[in-house]
mmCIF file of C-alpha atoms in Angstrom:
data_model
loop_
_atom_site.group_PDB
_atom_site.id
_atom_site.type_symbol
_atom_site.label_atom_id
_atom_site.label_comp_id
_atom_site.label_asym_id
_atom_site.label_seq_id
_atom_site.Cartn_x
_atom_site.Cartn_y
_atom_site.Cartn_z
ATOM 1 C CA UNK A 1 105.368 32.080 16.496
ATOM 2 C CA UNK A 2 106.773 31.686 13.204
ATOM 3 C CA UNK A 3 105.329 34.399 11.851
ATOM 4 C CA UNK A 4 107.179 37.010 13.891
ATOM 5 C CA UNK A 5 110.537 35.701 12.769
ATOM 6 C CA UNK A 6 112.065 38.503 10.618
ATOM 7 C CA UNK A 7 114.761 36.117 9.889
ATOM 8 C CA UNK A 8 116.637 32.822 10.942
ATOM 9 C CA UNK A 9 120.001 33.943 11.649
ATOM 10 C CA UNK A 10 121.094 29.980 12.944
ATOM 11 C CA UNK A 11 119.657 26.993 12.149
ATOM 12 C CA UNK A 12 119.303 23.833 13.712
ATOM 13 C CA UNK A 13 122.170 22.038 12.150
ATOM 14 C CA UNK A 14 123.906 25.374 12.655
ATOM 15 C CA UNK A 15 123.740 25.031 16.106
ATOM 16 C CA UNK A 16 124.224 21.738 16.582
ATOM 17 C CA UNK A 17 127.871 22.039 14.829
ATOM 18 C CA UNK A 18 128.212 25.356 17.076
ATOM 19 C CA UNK A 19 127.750 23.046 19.970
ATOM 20 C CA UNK A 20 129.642 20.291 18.878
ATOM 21 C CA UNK A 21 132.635 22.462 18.203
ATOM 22 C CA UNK A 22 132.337 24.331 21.419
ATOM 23 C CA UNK A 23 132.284 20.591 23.420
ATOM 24 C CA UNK A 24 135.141 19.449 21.718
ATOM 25 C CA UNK A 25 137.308 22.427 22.934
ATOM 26 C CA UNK A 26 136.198 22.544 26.414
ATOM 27 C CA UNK A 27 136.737 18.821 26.578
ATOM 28 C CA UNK A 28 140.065 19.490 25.468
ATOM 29 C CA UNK A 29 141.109 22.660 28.002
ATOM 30 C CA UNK A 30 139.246 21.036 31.514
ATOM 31 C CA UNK A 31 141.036 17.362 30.860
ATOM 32 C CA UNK A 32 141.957 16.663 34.570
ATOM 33 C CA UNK A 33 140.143 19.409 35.613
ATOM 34 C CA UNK A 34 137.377 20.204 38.756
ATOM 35 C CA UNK A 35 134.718 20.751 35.827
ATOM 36 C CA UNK A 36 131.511 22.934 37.274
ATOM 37 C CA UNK A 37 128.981 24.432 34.598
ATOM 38 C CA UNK A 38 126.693 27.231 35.970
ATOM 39 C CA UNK A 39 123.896 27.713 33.338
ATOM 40 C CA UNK A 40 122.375 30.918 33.741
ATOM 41 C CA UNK A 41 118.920 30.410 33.718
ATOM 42 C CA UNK A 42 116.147 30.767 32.012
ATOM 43 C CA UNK A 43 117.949 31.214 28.320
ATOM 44 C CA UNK A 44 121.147 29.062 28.362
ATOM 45 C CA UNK A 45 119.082 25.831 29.933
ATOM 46 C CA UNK A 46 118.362 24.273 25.914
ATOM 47 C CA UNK A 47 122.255 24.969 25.199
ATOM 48 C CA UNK A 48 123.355 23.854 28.350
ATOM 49 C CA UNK A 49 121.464 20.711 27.946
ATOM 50 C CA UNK A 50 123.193 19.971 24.713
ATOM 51 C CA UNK A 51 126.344 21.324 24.755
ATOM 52 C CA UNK A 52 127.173 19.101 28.448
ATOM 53 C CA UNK A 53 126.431 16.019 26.649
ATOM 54 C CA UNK A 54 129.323 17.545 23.749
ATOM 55 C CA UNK A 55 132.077 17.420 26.582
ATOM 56 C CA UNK A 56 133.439 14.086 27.432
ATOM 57 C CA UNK A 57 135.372 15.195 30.549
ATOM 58 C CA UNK A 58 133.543 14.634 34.232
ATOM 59 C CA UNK A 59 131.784 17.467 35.290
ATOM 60 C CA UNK A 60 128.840 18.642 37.372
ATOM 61 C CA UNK A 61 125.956 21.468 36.794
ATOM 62 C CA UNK A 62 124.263 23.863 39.203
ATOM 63 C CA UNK A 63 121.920 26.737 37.850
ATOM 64 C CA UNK A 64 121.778 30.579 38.501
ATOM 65 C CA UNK A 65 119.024 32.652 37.681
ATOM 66 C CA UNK A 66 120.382 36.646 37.146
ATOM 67 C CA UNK A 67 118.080 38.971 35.780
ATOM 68 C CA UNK A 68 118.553 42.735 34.622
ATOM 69 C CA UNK A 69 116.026 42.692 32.251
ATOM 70 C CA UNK A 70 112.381 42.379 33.271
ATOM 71 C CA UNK A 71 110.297 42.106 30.856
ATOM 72 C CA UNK A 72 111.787 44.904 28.322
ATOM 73 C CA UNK A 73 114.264 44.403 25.611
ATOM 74 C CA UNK A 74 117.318 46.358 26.955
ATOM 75 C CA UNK A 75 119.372 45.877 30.125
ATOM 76 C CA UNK A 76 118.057 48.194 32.833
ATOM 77 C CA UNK A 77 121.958 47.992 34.300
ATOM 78 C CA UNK A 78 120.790 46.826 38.041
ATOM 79 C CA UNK A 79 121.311 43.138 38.364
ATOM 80 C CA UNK A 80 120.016 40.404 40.969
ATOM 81 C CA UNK A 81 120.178 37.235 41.665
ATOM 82 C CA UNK A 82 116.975 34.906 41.786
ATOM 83 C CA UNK A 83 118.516 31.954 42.325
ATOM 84 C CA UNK A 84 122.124 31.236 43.618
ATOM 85 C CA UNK A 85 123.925 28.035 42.838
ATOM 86 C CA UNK A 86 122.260 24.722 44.877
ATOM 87 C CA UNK A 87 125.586 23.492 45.975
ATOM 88 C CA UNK A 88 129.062 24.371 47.419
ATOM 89 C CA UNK A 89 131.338 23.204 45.048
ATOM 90 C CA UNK A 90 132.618 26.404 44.242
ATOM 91 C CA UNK A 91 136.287 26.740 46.102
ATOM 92 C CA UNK A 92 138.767 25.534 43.996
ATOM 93 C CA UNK A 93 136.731 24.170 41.069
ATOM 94 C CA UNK A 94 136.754 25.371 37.403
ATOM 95 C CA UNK A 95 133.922 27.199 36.953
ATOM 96 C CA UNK A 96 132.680 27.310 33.035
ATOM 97 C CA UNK A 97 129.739 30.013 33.441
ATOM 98 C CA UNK A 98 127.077 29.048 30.622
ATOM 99 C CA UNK A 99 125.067 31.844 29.081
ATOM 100 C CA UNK A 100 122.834 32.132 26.134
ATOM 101 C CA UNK A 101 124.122 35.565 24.890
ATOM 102 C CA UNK A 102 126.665 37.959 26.428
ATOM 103 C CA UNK A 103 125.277 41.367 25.182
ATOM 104 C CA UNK A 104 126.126 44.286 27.109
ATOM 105 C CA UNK A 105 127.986 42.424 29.782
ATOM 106 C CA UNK A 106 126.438 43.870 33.009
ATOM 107 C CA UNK A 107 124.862 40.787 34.373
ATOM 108 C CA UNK A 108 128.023 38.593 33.664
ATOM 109 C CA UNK A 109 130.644 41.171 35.377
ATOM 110 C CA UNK A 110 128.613 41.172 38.282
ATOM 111 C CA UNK A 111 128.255 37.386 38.336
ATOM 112 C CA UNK A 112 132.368 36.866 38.133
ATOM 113 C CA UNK A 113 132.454 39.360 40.955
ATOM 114 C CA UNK A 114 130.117 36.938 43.245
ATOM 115 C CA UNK A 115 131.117 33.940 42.200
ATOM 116 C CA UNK A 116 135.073 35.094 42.130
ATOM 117 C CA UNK A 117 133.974 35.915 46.235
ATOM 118 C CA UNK A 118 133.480 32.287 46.572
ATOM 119 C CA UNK A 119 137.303 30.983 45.867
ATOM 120 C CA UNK A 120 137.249 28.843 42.776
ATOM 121 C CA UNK A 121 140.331 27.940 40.834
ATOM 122 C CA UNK A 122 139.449 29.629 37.889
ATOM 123 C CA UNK A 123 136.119 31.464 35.690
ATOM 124 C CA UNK A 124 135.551 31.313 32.390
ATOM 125 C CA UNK A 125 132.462 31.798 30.251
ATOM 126 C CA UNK A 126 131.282 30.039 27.527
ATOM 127 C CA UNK A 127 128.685 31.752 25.597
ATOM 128 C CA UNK A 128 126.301 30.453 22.312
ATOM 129 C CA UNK A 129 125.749 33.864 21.353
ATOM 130 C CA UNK A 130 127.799 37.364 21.697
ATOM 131 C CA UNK A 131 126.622 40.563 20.886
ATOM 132 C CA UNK A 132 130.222 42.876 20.974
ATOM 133 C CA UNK A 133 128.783 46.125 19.516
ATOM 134 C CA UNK A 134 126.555 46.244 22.616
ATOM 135 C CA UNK A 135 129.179 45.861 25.396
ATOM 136 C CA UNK A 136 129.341 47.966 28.213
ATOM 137 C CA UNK A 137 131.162 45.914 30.731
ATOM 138 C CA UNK A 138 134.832 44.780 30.017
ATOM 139 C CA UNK A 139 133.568 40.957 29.905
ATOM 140 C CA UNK A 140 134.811 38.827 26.908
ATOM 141 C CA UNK A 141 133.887 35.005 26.802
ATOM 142 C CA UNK A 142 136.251 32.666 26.410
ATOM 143 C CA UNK A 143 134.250 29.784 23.999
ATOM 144 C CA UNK A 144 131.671 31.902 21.942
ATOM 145 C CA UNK A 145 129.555 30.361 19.691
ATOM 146 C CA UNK A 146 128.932 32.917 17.136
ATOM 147 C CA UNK A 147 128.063 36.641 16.646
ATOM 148 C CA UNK A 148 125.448 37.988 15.721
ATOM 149 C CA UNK A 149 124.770 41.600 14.905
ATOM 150 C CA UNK A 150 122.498 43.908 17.018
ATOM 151 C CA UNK A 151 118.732 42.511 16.533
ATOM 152 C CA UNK A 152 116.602 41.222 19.375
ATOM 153 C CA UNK A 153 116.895 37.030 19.111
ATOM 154 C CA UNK A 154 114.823 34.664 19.999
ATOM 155 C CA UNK A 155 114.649 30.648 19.997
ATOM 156 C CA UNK A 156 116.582 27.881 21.335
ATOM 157 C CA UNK A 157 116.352 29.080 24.906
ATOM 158 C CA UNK A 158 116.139 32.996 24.234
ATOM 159 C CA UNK A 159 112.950 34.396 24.374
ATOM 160 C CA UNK A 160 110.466 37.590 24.818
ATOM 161 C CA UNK A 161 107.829 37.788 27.890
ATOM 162 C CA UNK A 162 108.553 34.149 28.063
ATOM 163 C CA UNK A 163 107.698 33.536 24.494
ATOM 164 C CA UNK A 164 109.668 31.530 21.832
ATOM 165 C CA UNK A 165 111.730 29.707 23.758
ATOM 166 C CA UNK A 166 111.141 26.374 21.822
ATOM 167 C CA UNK A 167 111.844 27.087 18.569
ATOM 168 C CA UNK A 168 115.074 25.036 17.534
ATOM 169 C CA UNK A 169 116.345 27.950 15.507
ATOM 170 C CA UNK A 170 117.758 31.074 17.001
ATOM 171 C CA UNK A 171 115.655 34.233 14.912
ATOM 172 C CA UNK A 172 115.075 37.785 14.907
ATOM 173 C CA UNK A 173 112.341 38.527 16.196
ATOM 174 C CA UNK A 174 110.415 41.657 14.134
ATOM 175 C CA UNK A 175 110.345 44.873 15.432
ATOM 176 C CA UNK A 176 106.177 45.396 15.754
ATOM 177 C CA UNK A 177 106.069 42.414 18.503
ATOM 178 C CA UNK A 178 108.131 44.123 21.146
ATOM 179 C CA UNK A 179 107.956 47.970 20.184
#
């Protein structure tokens, strides 16, 4: 797996700071708050994982799974929901939607639409990675990790066909695998 890194763009103690950072403002902003974090699954699971046990506020998780991806590298624009949320806690919480990257925005704009159906008190996103260059939708997140530029990333919860999910560093991943 390794080997079709072109580069590390974060590290592990890069991330870990990222998270640590990104728990301590949270904590601050949702103090008193109806805390829910929706991890979108598959790819925001490893940051969700770490970055709930940075915020020292009560809260709960439930999981979506979205996809408008497939098994290719670029949004295909239609979006659909695998899995919906397990519980109904939803009307007048504080939803804190956790993604892994917000790239061109599609699948995020459409998930604020359903989930802003469902009556909460507010919606924000927090997001490890964002990818502004590629936006198409008018979706900005709120607690954003880092940026990175326009390369196709992989590790700590981001993968390809499945692939690379475990690595503890987030990496482009070269060209010849996914062309």
């Amino acid at each position: 797996m390794i080997n079709d890194i072109e580069k590390v763009l974060l590290s592990e103690e890069e991330l870990k700071k990222i998270v640590e950072r990104l728990g301590a403002e949270i904590t601050k902003d949702y103090e008193g708050k109806k805390l829910v974090l929706v991890s979108v699954l598959k790819g925001s699971v490893v940051f969700m994982a770490d970055l709930m046990r940075e915020i020292k506020v009560p809260c709960t998780i439930d999981f979506m799974a979205v996809s408008s991806y497939g098994s290719g590298t670029k949004t295909s624009g239609v979006v659909k929901i695998i899995k919906d949320l397990d519980t109904d806690v939803v009307e007048g919480a504080d939803l804190l939607i956790v993604e892994d990257i917000l790239d061109s925005g599609v699948t995020l704009e459409y998930l604020i639409k359903v989930l802003s159906a469902r009556n909460p008190n507010s919606i924000k996103i927090c997001t490890l990675l964002d990818k502004p260059e590629r936006r198409k939708a008018k979706v900005y997140a709120d607690y954003s990790g880092a940026q990175i530029p326009d390369a196709f990333v992989v590790g700590y919860g981001l993968d390809f066909n499945e692939k690379y999910r475990n690595l503890p560093f987030v990496g482009a991943l070269k060209p010849a695998v996914y062309e």
